[in-house]
Structure formats: C-alpha cells, structure tokens
C-alpha cells in the first residue's frame, strides 16, 4: 500500500508513474511480507477521524481459502506508522 499525490486536474499521479521504477510508486505505507507481491492483503482504505485525530487503515486480510477477515489499524500520520491493537 502506498500514498501517491494525485494531480487534481487529471486524476493521474502528480509526478508520473513507471511500473519499472519503484521511486515513482509513492510513499510506502504497509506491506504484509516484504518483497512479496502476493501478500494477501487488499482493498485498503484510509479514513481520518477529526474527533480522535487518528487516521484509520482498513483492509481485507488473508487468502480466500482460510479465515478471510478485515483488519483495522490507526496512526496520527496518514503515511504511518499504523499500529494495531496492543
């Protein structure tokens, strides 16, 4: 999961995007397993709650053949770090 600044006029990445150039992929926010494209987490959404001052990251987690579930973590900064319940 990465944060990418979007051009409000075009809806495209502000600084361009090249699948072969990781430097254009934006700010890294989360990965389940480093270096693993098929990391079994999907559908991320970040929501800001003004009352708590936290950003909440929601995502589906695990593969379909096991106990598929939703995870929620929070951070004071949109780019993380996001922490789960501890």
mmCIF file of N, CA and C in Angstrom:
data_model
loop_
_atom_site.group_PDB
_atom_site.id
_atom_site.type_symbol
_atom_site.label_atom_id
_atom_site.label_comp_id
_atom_site.label_asym_id
_atom_site.label_seq_id
_atom_site.Cartn_x
_atom_site.Cartn_y
_atom_site.Cartn_z
ATOM 1 N N UNK A 1 0.857 -1.161 0.000
ATOM 2 C CA UNK A 1 0.000 0.000 0.000
ATOM 3 C C UNK A 1 0.899 1.218 0.000
ATOM 4 N N UNK A 2 0.605 2.165 -0.874
ATOM 5 C CA UNK A 2 1.424 3.370 -0.986
ATOM 6 C C UNK A 2 0.531 4.594 -1.145
ATOM 7 N N UNK A 3 1.036 5.739 -0.687
ATOM 8 C CA UNK A 3 0.343 7.014 -0.863
ATOM 9 C C UNK A 3 0.986 7.735 -2.040
ATOM 10 N N UNK A 4 0.174 8.142 -2.986
ATOM 11 C CA UNK A 4 0.657 8.829 -4.179
ATOM 12 C C UNK A 4 -0.111 10.135 -4.321
ATOM 13 N N UNK A 5 0.599 11.238 -4.511
ATOM 14 C CA UNK A 5 -0.065 12.519 -4.711
ATOM 15 C C UNK A 5 -0.667 12.555 -6.114
ATOM 16 N N UNK A 6 -1.930 12.950 -6.175
ATOM 17 C CA UNK A 6 -2.682 12.955 -7.434
ATOM 18 C C UNK A 6 -2.873 14.381 -7.937
ATOM 19 N N UNK A 7 -2.743 14.565 -9.259
ATOM 20 C CA UNK A 7 -2.996 15.844 -9.895
ATOM 21 C C UNK A 7 -4.513 16.056 -9.919
ATOM 22 N N UNK A 8 -5.039 17.107 -9.270
ATOM 23 C CA UNK A 8 -6.486 17.304 -9.212
ATOM 24 C C UNK A 8 -7.117 17.573 -10.576
ATOM 25 N N UNK A 9 -6.334 18.027 -11.529
ATOM 26 C CA UNK A 9 -6.868 18.301 -12.867
ATOM 27 C C UNK A 9 -7.023 17.037 -13.707
ATOM 28 N N UNK A 10 -6.048 16.130 -13.615
ATOM 29 C CA UNK A 10 -6.048 14.947 -14.477
ATOM 30 C C UNK A 10 -6.453 13.663 -13.763
ATOM 31 N N UNK A 11 -6.305 13.624 -12.422
ATOM 32 C CA UNK A 11 -6.572 12.397 -11.681
ATOM 33 C C UNK A 11 -5.445 11.391 -11.789
ATOM 34 N N UNK A 12 -4.327 11.790 -12.404
ATOM 35 C CA UNK A 12 -3.158 10.922 -12.566
ATOM 36 C C UNK A 12 -2.115 11.254 -11.510
ATOM 37 N N UNK A 13 -1.173 10.331 -11.255
ATOM 38 C CA UNK A 13 -0.101 10.644 -10.305
ATOM 39 C C UNK A 13 0.607 11.942 -10.688
ATOM 40 N N UNK A 14 0.789 12.823 -9.708
ATOM 41 C CA UNK A 14 1.357 14.142 -9.950
ATOM 42 C C UNK A 14 2.752 14.076 -10.560
ATOM 43 N N UNK A 15 3.568 13.153 -10.099
ATOM 44 C CA UNK A 15 4.948 13.066 -10.577
ATOM 45 C C UNK A 15 5.171 11.919 -11.539
ATOM 46 N N UNK A 16 4.116 11.453 -12.175
ATOM 47 C CA UNK A 16 4.238 10.351 -13.126
ATOM 48 C C UNK A 16 4.311 9.007 -12.423
ATOM 49 N N UNK A 17 4.261 7.932 -13.209
ATOM 50 C CA UNK A 17 4.318 6.583 -12.662
ATOM 51 C C UNK A 17 4.955 5.668 -13.690
ATOM 52 N N UNK A 18 5.896 4.863 -13.240
ATOM 53 C CA UNK A 18 6.561 3.882 -14.096
ATOM 54 C C UNK A 18 6.639 2.578 -13.313
ATOM 55 N N UNK A 19 5.978 1.535 -13.791
ATOM 56 C CA UNK A 19 5.939 0.255 -13.086
ATOM 57 C C UNK A 19 7.336 -0.306 -12.841
ATOM 58 N N UNK A 20 8.304 0.043 -13.686
ATOM 59 C CA UNK A 20 9.675 -0.454 -13.528
ATOM 60 C C UNK A 20 10.515 0.388 -12.573
ATOM 61 N N UNK A 21 10.020 1.555 -12.170
ATOM 62 C CA UNK A 21 10.788 2.485 -11.325
ATOM 63 C C UNK A 21 10.107 2.657 -9.978
ATOM 64 N N UNK A 22 10.586 1.927 -8.952
ATOM 65 C CA UNK A 22 9.962 1.972 -7.630
ATOM 66 C C UNK A 22 9.933 3.372 -7.019
ATOM 67 N N UNK A 23 10.814 4.257 -7.434
ATOM 68 C CA UNK A 23 10.830 5.612 -6.875
ATOM 69 C C UNK A 23 9.576 6.396 -7.257
ATOM 70 N N UNK A 24 8.828 5.936 -8.265
ATOM 71 C CA UNK A 24 7.593 6.613 -8.675
ATOM 72 C C UNK A 24 6.354 5.996 -8.017
ATOM 73 N N UNK A 25 6.545 5.009 -7.157
ATOM 74 C CA UNK A 25 5.418 4.292 -6.569
ATOM 75 C C UNK A 25 4.804 5.010 -5.385
ATOM 76 N N UNK A 26 5.366 6.119 -4.913
ATOM 77 C CA UNK A 26 4.804 6.863 -3.798
ATOM 78 C C UNK A 26 5.422 6.476 -2.469
ATOM 79 N N UNK A 27 4.818 6.961 -1.394
ATOM 80 C CA UNK A 27 5.301 6.712 -0.044
ATOM 81 C C UNK A 27 4.766 5.382 0.468
ATOM 82 N N UNK A 28 5.669 4.471 0.804
ATOM 83 C CA UNK A 28 5.279 3.149 1.308
ATOM 84 C C UNK A 28 4.539 3.288 2.637
ATOM 85 N N UNK A 29 3.385 2.658 2.745
ATOM 86 C CA UNK A 29 2.596 2.709 3.966
ATOM 87 C C UNK A 29 2.570 1.348 4.656
ATOM 88 N N UNK A 30 2.343 0.286 3.895
ATOM 89 C CA UNK A 30 2.205 -1.027 4.521
ATOM 90 C C UNK A 30 2.473 -2.127 3.505
ATOM 91 N N UNK A 31 3.069 -3.199 3.973
ATOM 92 C CA UNK A 31 3.143 -4.450 3.230
ATOM 93 C C UNK A 31 3.097 -5.584 4.240
ATOM 94 N N UNK A 32 2.448 -6.636 3.884
ATOM 95 C CA UNK A 32 2.350 -7.760 4.819
ATOM 96 C C UNK A 32 3.662 -8.515 4.887
ATOM 97 N N UNK A 33 4.226 -8.825 3.730
ATOM 98 C CA UNK A 33 5.510 -9.519 3.662
ATOM 99 C C UNK A 33 6.394 -8.790 2.675
ATOM 100 N N UNK A 34 7.493 -8.264 3.147
ATOM 101 C CA UNK A 34 8.404 -7.502 2.301
ATOM 102 C C UNK A 34 8.871 -8.324 1.099
ATOM 103 N N UNK A 35 8.802 -7.713 -0.085
ATOM 104 C CA UNK A 35 9.259 -8.366 -1.309
ATOM 105 C C UNK A 35 8.279 -9.349 -1.908
ATOM 106 N N UNK A 36 7.098 -9.505 -1.334
ATOM 107 C CA UNK A 36 6.117 -10.466 -1.820
ATOM 108 C C UNK A 36 4.932 -9.730 -2.423
ATOM 109 N N UNK A 37 4.828 -9.775 -3.743
ATOM 110 C CA UNK A 37 3.723 -9.104 -4.419
ATOM 111 C C UNK A 37 2.372 -9.706 -4.020
ATOM 112 N N UNK A 38 2.327 -11.007 -3.803
ATOM 113 C CA UNK A 38 1.088 -11.699 -3.455
ATOM 114 C C UNK A 38 1.013 -11.827 -1.941
ATOM 115 N N UNK A 39 0.745 -10.733 -1.283
ATOM 116 C CA UNK A 39 0.861 -10.676 0.163
ATOM 117 C C UNK A 39 -0.446 -10.861 0.907
ATOM 118 N N UNK A 40 -1.534 -11.163 0.227
ATOM 119 C CA UNK A 40 -2.810 -11.484 0.866
ATOM 120 C C UNK A 40 -3.351 -10.354 1.740
ATOM 121 N N UNK A 41 -3.242 -9.126 1.271
ATOM 122 C CA UNK A 41 -3.950 -8.002 1.881
ATOM 123 C C UNK A 41 -4.444 -7.137 0.736
ATOM 124 N N UNK A 42 -5.682 -6.677 0.822
ATOM 125 C CA UNK A 42 -6.240 -5.955 -0.320
ATOM 126 C C UNK A 42 -7.328 -4.981 0.122
ATOM 127 N N UNK A 43 -7.759 -4.168 -0.818
ATOM 128 C CA UNK A 43 -8.862 -3.242 -0.588
ATOM 129 C C UNK A 43 -8.607 -2.222 0.491
ATOM 130 N N UNK A 44 -7.412 -1.613 0.545
ATOM 131 C CA UNK A 44 -7.145 -0.676 1.634
ATOM 132 C C UNK A 44 -7.962 0.609 1.506
ATOM 133 N N UNK A 45 -8.303 1.161 2.645
ATOM 134 C CA UNK A 45 -8.961 2.464 2.690
ATOM 135 C C UNK A 45 -8.498 3.170 3.958
ATOM 136 N N UNK A 46 -8.149 4.441 3.818
ATOM 137 C CA UNK A 46 -7.741 5.243 4.967
ATOM 138 C C UNK A 46 -8.795 6.306 5.201
ATOM 139 N N UNK A 47 -9.248 6.413 6.442
ATOM 140 C CA UNK A 47 -10.273 7.395 6.830
ATOM 141 C C UNK A 47 -9.724 8.205 7.997
ATOM 142 N N UNK A 48 -9.900 9.532 7.928
ATOM 143 C CA UNK A 48 -9.462 10.405 9.015
ATOM 144 C C UNK A 48 -10.652 10.721 9.912
ATOM 145 N N UNK A 49 -10.460 10.611 11.229
ATOM 146 C CA UNK A 49 -11.497 10.933 12.202
ATOM 147 C C UNK A 49 -11.064 12.184 12.958
ATOM 148 N N UNK A 50 -11.743 13.302 12.710
ATOM 149 C CA UNK A 50 -11.380 14.577 13.351
ATOM 150 C C UNK A 50 -11.528 14.532 14.863
ATOM 151 N N UNK A 51 -12.483 13.776 15.363
ATOM 152 C CA UNK A 51 -12.706 13.712 16.810
ATOM 153 C C UNK A 51 -11.539 13.058 17.547
ATOM 154 N N UNK A 52 -10.963 12.021 16.970
ATOM 155 C CA UNK A 52 -9.864 11.311 17.635
ATOM 156 C C UNK A 52 -8.499 11.800 17.185
ATOM 157 N N UNK A 53 -8.432 12.442 16.006
ATOM 158 C CA UNK A 53 -7.150 12.875 15.463
ATOM 159 C C UNK A 53 -6.347 11.741 14.861
ATOM 160 N N UNK A 54 -6.990 10.592 14.624
ATOM 161 C CA UNK A 54 -6.310 9.432 14.045
ATOM 162 C C UNK A 54 -6.771 9.168 12.610
ATOM 163 N N UNK A 55 -5.844 8.603 11.820
ATOM 164 C CA UNK A 55 -6.156 8.018 10.519
ATOM 165 C C UNK A 55 -6.360 6.533 10.765
ATOM 166 N N UNK A 56 -7.410 5.955 10.192
ATOM 167 C CA UNK A 56 -7.701 4.535 10.358
ATOM 168 C C UNK A 56 -7.525 3.838 9.014
ATOM 169 N N UNK A 57 -6.727 2.774 9.005
ATOM 170 C CA UNK A 57 -6.468 1.977 7.814
ATOM 171 C C UNK A 57 -7.271 0.687 7.924
ATOM 172 N N UNK A 58 -8.169 0.470 6.958
ATOM 173 C CA UNK A 58 -8.971 -0.752 6.881
ATOM 174 C C UNK A 58 -8.476 -1.554 5.689
ATOM 175 N N UNK A 59 -8.394 -2.874 5.840
ATOM 176 C CA UNK A 59 -8.012 -3.716 4.703
ATOM 177 C C UNK A 59 -8.517 -5.139 4.906
ATOM 178 N N UNK A 60 -8.793 -5.818 3.800
ATOM 179 C CA UNK A 60 -9.102 -7.240 3.844
ATOM 180 C C UNK A 60 -7.771 -7.972 3.994
ATOM 181 N N UNK A 61 -7.786 -9.090 4.717
ATOM 182 C CA UNK A 61 -6.550 -9.750 5.097
ATOM 183 C C UNK A 61 -6.712 -11.256 4.996
ATOM 184 N N UNK A 62 -5.707 -11.926 4.505
ATOM 185 C CA UNK A 62 -5.610 -13.375 4.332
ATOM 186 C C UNK A 62 -6.205 -13.804 3.000
ATOM 187 N N UNK A 63 -5.942 -15.033 2.670
ATOM 188 C CA UNK A 63 -6.410 -15.550 1.395
ATOM 189 C C UNK A 63 -7.815 -16.128 1.533
ATOM 190 N N UNK A 64 -8.464 -16.364 0.404
ATOM 191 C CA UNK A 64 -9.854 -16.799 0.421
ATOM 192 C C UNK A 64 -10.044 -18.206 0.963
ATOM 193 N N UNK A 65 -8.996 -19.031 0.943
ATOM 194 C CA UNK A 65 -9.149 -20.417 1.385
ATOM 195 C C UNK A 65 -9.050 -20.579 2.903
ATOM 196 N N UNK A 66 -8.790 -19.493 3.611
ATOM 197 C CA UNK A 66 -8.720 -19.551 5.080
ATOM 198 C C UNK A 66 -9.641 -18.490 5.674
ATOM 199 N N UNK A 67 -9.455 -18.194 6.926
ATOM 200 C CA UNK A 67 -10.342 -17.253 7.626
ATOM 201 C C UNK A 67 -10.122 -15.814 7.153
ATOM 202 N N UNK A 68 -10.753 -15.449 6.053
ATOM 203 C CA UNK A 68 -10.669 -14.109 5.480
ATOM 204 C C UNK A 68 -11.277 -13.113 6.462
ATOM 205 N N UNK A 69 -10.600 -11.997 6.719
ATOM 206 C CA UNK A 69 -11.088 -11.060 7.717
ATOM 207 C C UNK A 69 -10.678 -9.634 7.379
ATOM 208 N N UNK A 70 -11.181 -8.686 8.155
ATOM 209 C CA UNK A 70 -10.850 -7.272 7.980
ATOM 210 C C UNK A 70 -9.965 -6.835 9.138
ATOM 211 N N UNK A 71 -8.924 -6.073 8.815
ATOM 212 C CA UNK A 71 -8.025 -5.540 9.832
ATOM 213 C C UNK A 71 -8.172 -4.029 9.871
ATOM 214 N N UNK A 72 -8.022 -3.456 11.057
ATOM 215 C CA UNK A 72 -8.068 -2.014 11.245
ATOM 216 C C UNK A 72 -6.878 -1.615 12.106
ATOM 217 N N UNK A 73 -6.136 -0.613 11.688
ATOM 218 C CA UNK A 73 -5.053 -0.061 12.495
ATOM 219 C C UNK A 73 -5.157 1.459 12.425
ATOM 220 N N UNK A 74 -4.420 2.140 13.286
ATOM 221 C CA UNK A 74 -4.546 3.591 13.307
ATOM 222 C C UNK A 74 -3.181 4.256 13.429
ATOM 223 N N UNK A 75 -3.156 5.541 13.035
ATOM 224 C CA UNK A 75 -1.932 6.333 13.078
ATOM 225 C C UNK A 75 -2.297 7.805 13.210
ATOM 226 N N UNK A 76 -1.401 8.575 13.776
ATOM 227 C CA UNK A 76 -1.594 10.031 13.839
ATOM 228 C C UNK A 76 -1.186 10.690 12.522
ATOM 229 N N UNK A 77 -0.490 9.950 11.663
ATOM 230 C CA UNK A 77 0.005 10.475 10.389
ATOM 231 C C UNK A 77 -0.541 9.614 9.254
ATOM 232 N N UNK A 78 -0.997 10.227 8.180
ATOM 233 C CA UNK A 78 -1.601 9.476 7.078
ATOM 234 C C UNK A 78 -0.638 8.447 6.477
ATOM 235 N N UNK A 79 0.658 8.716 6.531
ATOM 236 C CA UNK A 79 1.628 7.770 5.970
ATOM 237 C C UNK A 79 2.189 6.812 7.017
ATOM 238 N N UNK A 80 1.628 6.821 8.220
ATOM 239 C CA UNK A 80 2.010 5.850 9.236
ATOM 240 C C UNK A 80 3.086 6.356 10.164
ATOM 241 N N UNK A 81 3.557 5.491 11.025
ATOM 242 C CA UNK A 81 3.273 4.050 11.051
ATOM 243 C C UNK A 81 1.877 3.761 11.628
ATOM 244 N N UNK A 82 1.259 2.702 11.095
ATOM 245 C CA UNK A 82 -0.049 2.259 11.571
ATOM 246 C C UNK A 82 0.147 1.140 12.588
ATOM 247 N N UNK A 83 -0.572 1.248 13.691
ATOM 248 C CA UNK A 83 -0.438 0.290 14.774
ATOM 249 C C UNK A 83 -1.770 -0.415 15.003
ATOM 250 N N UNK A 84 -1.699 -1.713 15.252
ATOM 251 C CA UNK A 84 -2.886 -2.482 15.607
ATOM 252 C C UNK A 84 -3.107 -2.429 17.111
ATOM 253 N N UNK A 85 -4.076 -3.159 17.556
ATOM 254 C CA UNK A 85 -4.386 -3.220 18.986
ATOM 255 C C UNK A 85 -3.221 -3.880 19.722
ATOM 256 N N UNK A 86 -2.834 -3.293 20.840
ATOM 257 C CA UNK A 86 -1.784 -3.928 21.634
ATOM 258 C C UNK A 86 -2.102 -3.818 23.105
#
